Amino acid sequence: MHDDRQLVEGRFERAMRQFVRPAQYAARMPLTLSVWHAPGEPVPVAEALTGTYEPFASGSVWGKPWSTSWFRIQGEVPAEWAGRRVEVVVDPGFTGQGPGFQAEGLLYDASGVPLKGIHPRNRHLTIAAPAVGGEPVHLLLEAAANPAVLEDFEPTPLGDVLTAGDGPIYRFRSADLAVLDEDVWHLVLDVEVLSELMHELDAERAARHDILRALERMLDVLDLHDVAATAAAARAELTEVLSRPASASAHRISAAGHAHIDSAWLWPLRETVRKASRTFANVTALARDYPELVFACSQAQQYAWVKEHQPHIWDRIKKAVADGNWAPVGSMWVESDANMPGGEALARQLVHGKKFFRDELGVETEEIWLPDSFGYTAAFPQLAKLAGARWFLTQKLSWNQTNKMPHHTFWWEGIDGTRVFTHFPPVDTYNAQFHARELAHAERNFAEKGGASRSLVPFGWGDGGGGPTREMLEKARRLRSLEGSPRVEIEKPSAFFEAAYEEYGAKAPVWSGELYLEMHRATYTTQAKTKQGNRRSEHALREAELWCATAALRDATYTYPYDALDRLWKTVLLHQFHDILPGSSIAWVHREARDTYARVLAELDEITVEAVRRLGTGEASAFNASPYPRSEVIAHGDQLVHVNVDGLGSRSLTEAAAHTRGPGAHAAATREGDAIVLANEHLTVTVDSDGLLASVRDLGHGGREVLAPGTRGNLLQLHPDHPTQYDAWDLDAHYRHTRTDLTDAESVELVEDGPLRVTVRVVRSFGASRVTQEYRLAADSRRLDVVTDIDWQESEKVLKAAFPLDVHAERSAAEIQFGHVHRPTHANTGWDAARYEICAHRWLRVAEETYGVALLNDSTYGHDVTRTPHKEGLGTTVRLTLLRAPHSPDPETDLGTHRFTYALAPGASTGDAVAGGLALNLPLRVAESGEAPPLVTVDDPAVTIESVKLAEDRSGDVVVRLYESRGGRATATLTASFPVSGADETDLLERPLKPAETSDTGLALSLRPFQILTLRLRPV
């Protein structure tokens, strides 16, 4: 037989393009338009209903960037259309950009009830099926003129309403009343499913040729000049091939509707409120026509927005949940970044997320759902289990640049040994459309073939919103069992996980440790002020809860601020979304984030001041929110005071002030030629004439030199930073090829000369930037602080601070949530080499068998660690990544002034690093309030208290969350300073698991390495 495949394929492609698809709407007529341009920010529909509308003609321009226009759409169904399926079809000026990244809108009825969202792939609203002639059409379209921001990562002013300009950016094409020819529409879907499948089948397979010939017969029957009259007969020619069942061994697809909506990204937070409303309206409308639909939706924050702003849609969601069409998933407040949020913050993501789904929808979610976060902390498996989650889903690892993940269904093992059953959908997208290419890829790509037979496919338009469409549901019906294709079953994710666990749980492989994304490494650094706001807020919340709980137990007249703390926590959790905290959103988002963090911190300070005021009267004291004792020099009035303070308690400054006059702890400075030498009881630090660290000697370890021979410490290094594609996201390895060492100093001067603290100030200028750094060494301190002020005005550069250490380290230890992870310092394998930029929280430590050095920070996350040969052996260079200057999506990322501190801690053990990181991030608070004993204490320093608060149920119980922080086993006693009638171990949501063990002195604790334990104490 002659091979005429290309001719036949070309024939039906042209026929579909020019004749069949245009015939889907049998008749169209324009509707009458009028418009009201809302001033300023979006308004509720009630206000839009009272607006003054002016006539508007299709073809006219509208919409300055980020504005909203309300269009009245009016008309009447013609009598000759009676009995047909009549729809309104709207095109406000859609461009080539995808759904959610351009103009979009929400249609309301004449009374203001939301009906359905529209976007480029979902432009219709069904008026009636069958229609009644003369039926009036009166709709209101809330049209958002959202600009397309991400154009090849070019800098653009469109990312902020303050810079986007006033010119209209859209031209309203049409608003028509139209008759949908359902025979033609179904023919299009039949052909799409078969032709897409045909192209995925090998040319040697008979099924491919059978489909081709069926399509050819369909064309022979179809009259291209009368498609409507012949569509049904044409469909009949495809019935046989569409009826052929899938093979018994076909891969099984569990499909769940999805619309991963970024809570902010190329749009501000306020726009996500509307994106969620449009999408959720679409889904609930779709469920009426397709009862098999199951829509998996995460992010409790977005539900809460819709509940507040769109009560009609919220009622429809509740009904869809009850009817089984809607599956709340994810268990978290937002789909947060999964590297940088602190331990308590990740716990609260789960607490507030699960609590919302349980209280508002009666659903106990059982999975972590993070398809798009940029890597996943090894603390997650334990947190998932403690929150009552059984499953974990991610998709982003398919983006790895170097190494392909070896598993798709596996057990993920965390740092404490907890395992969670995890799925990584082999379809490699969370926005599937049921294209045969996607399903064939899922089957070919699936790593567990031969052991497991099913995978999950999230389908629907996402990122910018939209969700599943009727075309996707129709394709799913045809693909339920079709020869040559995987079987498709629309079902809840929980059903997939249960079936996958039953089939493969006992055999699934194990992946231990973090799920590192080999991409988007710059998200540890970009938008430094957003990251700093998060870090400060997390610790301010910790401090506020501690002192508020203390005040509530010490002062019967004090009222614990449950509502305020709940609101502030949710605000911070929202800003941990995986395009806000990582710094990958538009300028508008980060401008608002900076303002929000300032308000959060100001309110938390007021709350804490009031709580501390209730703890005593009149006497100035230092309050320590860290669980570890502190020996520090702090400012009190116009003098410095050396003070010792117990963990979680306070200490009067009256006695401590004597140290400013007596022979206690000391710090001093001397000059040796052009160098300045700083010294205290523990360290001797030499700052050379370039303002670099020429020597750091650890007196407690025989005067050991910390810096590698021939090197200098705190060397600022500037690299060009031009990622191949993802500007704000990526720090590509080629940045290392070129660097400039910033060694020139404008000035190096001693500005503070004991007796309690010595300080050297160094000023440098480079490019258009200027940096001032102060080396501060305090009495009795084992760390050297580097307080940094920088006016950063660079373009597409990355700034690092290098510490070449004389430590032969096989691996680094970096703090993560509730523990730390080890990473090799070598690049033996592709997996090792790909981790050239890593995330650490408050500390990173490198060590030999008996000696270690830690770098502490108060707001930096990005680091790199390399093995560095020197003339006497092998050392280790640790660098902090301080600032970047990418141009997209925010063209002025990080430009401006910054203030942050990092510190070198020679001789630090893991325990020292834990305590030191907490101390740097929780400065002692001075208040006129007298001494207060700690509410709780633990007698083993390996056990770190993470939070102390009152219970969420407002019972007055005290909740203490703690963990083993050094990587070993710990036996300890927790003692409360208030009478306790009983105590329980609980899950993260403070639900009792079992009674806590008691001893004569308190609660007996026994913890495995990195185990998290939540205790609930009932005060008498």
PDB file of N, CA, C and O in Angstrom, residues 3 90-91 133 144 194 224 232 441 469 539 628-629 636 748 821 844 919 970 973 979 1010 1014 1018:
ATOM      1  N   ASP A   3       2.284   4.839   0.869  1.00  0.00           N
ATOM      2  CA  ASP A   3       2.271   5.607   2.117  1.00  0.00           C
ATOM      3  C   ASP A   3       1.826   7.036   1.808  1.00  0.00           C
ATOM      4  O   ASP A   3       2.615   7.860   1.339  1.00  0.00           O
ATOM      5  N   VAL A  90     -17.354  35.935  24.699  1.00  0.00           N
ATOM      6  CA  VAL A  90     -16.746  37.232  24.964  1.00  0.00           C
ATOM      7  C   VAL A  90     -15.257  37.191  24.650  1.00  0.00           C
ATOM      8  O   VAL A  90     -14.553  36.244  25.020  1.00  0.00           O
ATOM      9  N   ASP A  91     -14.789  38.219  23.960  1.00  0.00           N
ATOM     10  CA  ASP A  91     -13.353  38.405  23.714  1.00  0.00           C
ATOM     11  C   ASP A  91     -13.008  39.862  23.987  1.00  0.00           C
ATOM     12  O   ASP A  91     -13.153  40.723  23.118  1.00  0.00           O
ATOM     13  N   GLY A 133     -36.980  31.730  22.570  1.00  0.00           N
ATOM     14  CA  GLY A 133     -36.933  32.939  21.781  1.00  0.00           C
ATOM     15  C   GLY A 133     -37.433  34.142  22.547  1.00  0.00           C
ATOM     16  O   GLY A 133     -38.412  34.061  23.288  1.00  0.00           O
ATOM     17  N   ALA A 144     -10.570  42.694  33.922  1.00  0.00           N
ATOM     18  CA  ALA A 144      -9.308  43.121  34.521  1.00  0.00           C
ATOM     19  C   ALA A 144      -8.273  43.330  33.426  1.00  0.00           C
ATOM     20  O   ALA A 144      -7.976  42.414  32.661  1.00  0.00           O
ATOM     21  N   LEU A 194      -8.386  11.667  18.591  1.00  0.00           N
ATOM     22  CA  LEU A 194      -7.828  10.624  17.731  1.00  0.00           C
ATOM     23  C   LEU A 194      -6.558  11.085  17.022  1.00  0.00           C
ATOM     24  O   LEU A 194      -5.580  10.330  16.929  1.00  0.00           O
ATOM     25  N   LEU A 224     -17.631  19.988   3.527  1.00  0.00           N
ATOM     26  CA  LEU A 224     -16.981  21.152   4.122  1.00  0.00           C
ATOM     27  C   LEU A 224     -17.749  22.441   3.870  1.00  0.00           C
ATOM     28  O   LEU A 224     -17.483  23.450   4.532  1.00  0.00           O
ATOM     29  N   ALA A 232     -22.855  14.895  12.083  1.00  0.00           N
ATOM     30  CA  ALA A 232     -23.278  13.671  12.775  1.00  0.00           C
ATOM     31  C   ALA A 232     -22.845  12.439  11.996  1.00  0.00           C
ATOM     32  O   ALA A 232     -22.366  11.451  12.571  1.00  0.00           O
ATOM     33  N   HIS A 441       3.637  10.652  27.389  1.00  0.00           N
ATOM     34  CA  HIS A 441       4.858  10.966  28.150  1.00  0.00           C
ATOM     35  C   HIS A 441       4.775  10.402  29.559  1.00  0.00           C
ATOM     36  O   HIS A 441       5.750   9.851  30.076  1.00  0.00           O
ATOM     37  N   THR A 469     -11.557  22.833  31.789  1.00  0.00           N
ATOM     38  CA  THR A 469     -12.577  23.319  30.861  1.00  0.00           C
ATOM     39  C   THR A 469     -13.463  22.161  30.419  1.00  0.00           C
ATOM     40  O   THR A 469     -13.134  20.988  30.606  1.00  0.00           O
ATOM     41  N   HIS A 539      10.644  35.486  64.035  1.00  0.00           N
ATOM     42  CA  HIS A 539      11.207  35.556  65.384  1.00  0.00           C
ATOM     43  C   HIS A 539      10.422  36.499  66.283  1.00  0.00           C
ATOM     44  O   HIS A 539      10.309  36.270  67.498  1.00  0.00           O
ATOM     45  N   TYR A 628      18.222  29.305  75.277  1.00  0.00           N
ATOM     46  CA  TYR A 628      19.572  29.103  75.809  1.00  0.00           C
ATOM     47  C   TYR A 628      20.030  30.309  76.610  1.00  0.00           C
ATOM     48  O   TYR A 628      19.692  31.455  76.280  1.00  0.00           O
ATOM     49  N   PRO A 629      20.806  30.085  77.674  1.00  0.00           N
ATOM     50  CA  PRO A 629      21.338  31.212  78.451  1.00  0.00           C
ATOM     51  C   PRO A 629      22.247  32.075  77.594  1.00  0.00           C
ATOM     52  O   PRO A 629      22.905  31.585  76.679  1.00  0.00           O
ATOM     53  N   HIS A 636      22.137  49.923  77.114  1.00  0.00           N
ATOM     54  CA  HIS A 636      21.103  50.345  78.049  1.00  0.00           C
ATOM     55  C   HIS A 636      21.305  51.821  78.305  1.00  0.00           C
ATOM     56  O   HIS A 636      22.278  52.235  78.949  1.00  0.00           O
ATOM     57  N   VAL A 748      39.545  52.505  57.212  1.00  0.00           N
ATOM     58  CA  VAL A 748      39.518  51.450  58.223  1.00  0.00           C
ATOM     59  C   VAL A 748      39.833  52.135  59.538  1.00  0.00           C
ATOM     60  O   VAL A 748      40.934  52.635  59.727  1.00  0.00           O
ATOM     61  N   VAL A 821      20.965  19.544  57.896  1.00  0.00           N
ATOM     62  CA  VAL A 821      21.334  18.542  56.900  1.00  0.00           C
ATOM     63  C   VAL A 821      22.814  18.666  56.592  1.00  0.00           C
ATOM     64  O   VAL A 821      23.403  19.741  56.689  1.00  0.00           O
ATOM     65  N   LEU A 844      25.481  27.881  59.302  1.00  0.00           N
ATOM     66  CA  LEU A 844      26.119  26.827  58.517  1.00  0.00           C
ATOM     67  C   LEU A 844      27.461  26.541  59.176  1.00  0.00           C
ATOM     68  O   LEU A 844      28.190  27.471  59.548  1.00  0.00           O
ATOM     69  N   ALA A 919      20.578  33.332  69.150  1.00  0.00           N
ATOM     70  CA  ALA A 919      20.947  34.584  69.809  1.00  0.00           C
ATOM     71  C   ALA A 919      21.027  35.735  68.813  1.00  0.00           C
ATOM     72  O   ALA A 919      20.566  36.850  69.093  1.00  0.00           O
ATOM     73  N   ALA A 970      18.376  12.126  72.992  1.00  0.00           N
ATOM     74  CA  ALA A 970      18.400  13.008  74.153  1.00  0.00           C
ATOM     75  C   ALA A 970      17.375  12.539  75.182  1.00  0.00           C
ATOM     76  O   ALA A 970      16.263  12.142  74.829  1.00  0.00           O
ATOM     77  N   THR A 973      14.418  16.451  81.105  1.00  0.00           N
ATOM     78  CA  THR A 973      13.237  16.747  81.914  1.00  0.00           C
ATOM     79  C   THR A 973      12.794  18.160  81.618  1.00  0.00           C
ATOM     80  O   THR A 973      13.602  19.097  81.649  1.00  0.00           O
ATOM     81  N   PRO A 979       2.101  25.661  88.295  1.00  0.00           N
ATOM     82  CA  PRO A 979       1.533  24.348  88.634  1.00  0.00           C
ATOM     83  C   PRO A 979       0.780  23.744  87.448  1.00  0.00           C
ATOM     84  O   PRO A 979       0.036  24.440  86.747  1.00  0.00           O
ATOM     85  N   PHE A1010      16.609  14.557  65.986  1.00  0.00           N
ATOM     86  CA  PHE A1010      15.775  15.525  65.267  1.00  0.00           C
ATOM     87  C   PHE A1010      14.281  15.324  65.492  1.00  0.00           C
ATOM     88  O   PHE A1010      13.461  15.861  64.738  1.00  0.00           O
ATOM     89  N   THR A1014       5.517  17.986  70.559  1.00  0.00           N
ATOM     90  CA  THR A1014       4.612  19.049  70.998  1.00  0.00           C
ATOM     91  C   THR A1014       3.930  18.593  72.277  1.00  0.00           C
ATOM     92  O   THR A1014       3.338  17.511  72.331  1.00  0.00           O
ATOM     93  N   ARG A1018      -1.586  21.531  81.105  1.00  0.00           N
ATOM     94  CA  ARG A1018      -2.823  22.098  81.653  1.00  0.00           C
ATOM     95  C   ARG A1018      -2.516  22.776  82.984  1.00  0.00           C
ATOM     96  O   ARG A1018      -2.267  22.103  84.004  1.00  0.00           O
TER      97      ARG A1018
END
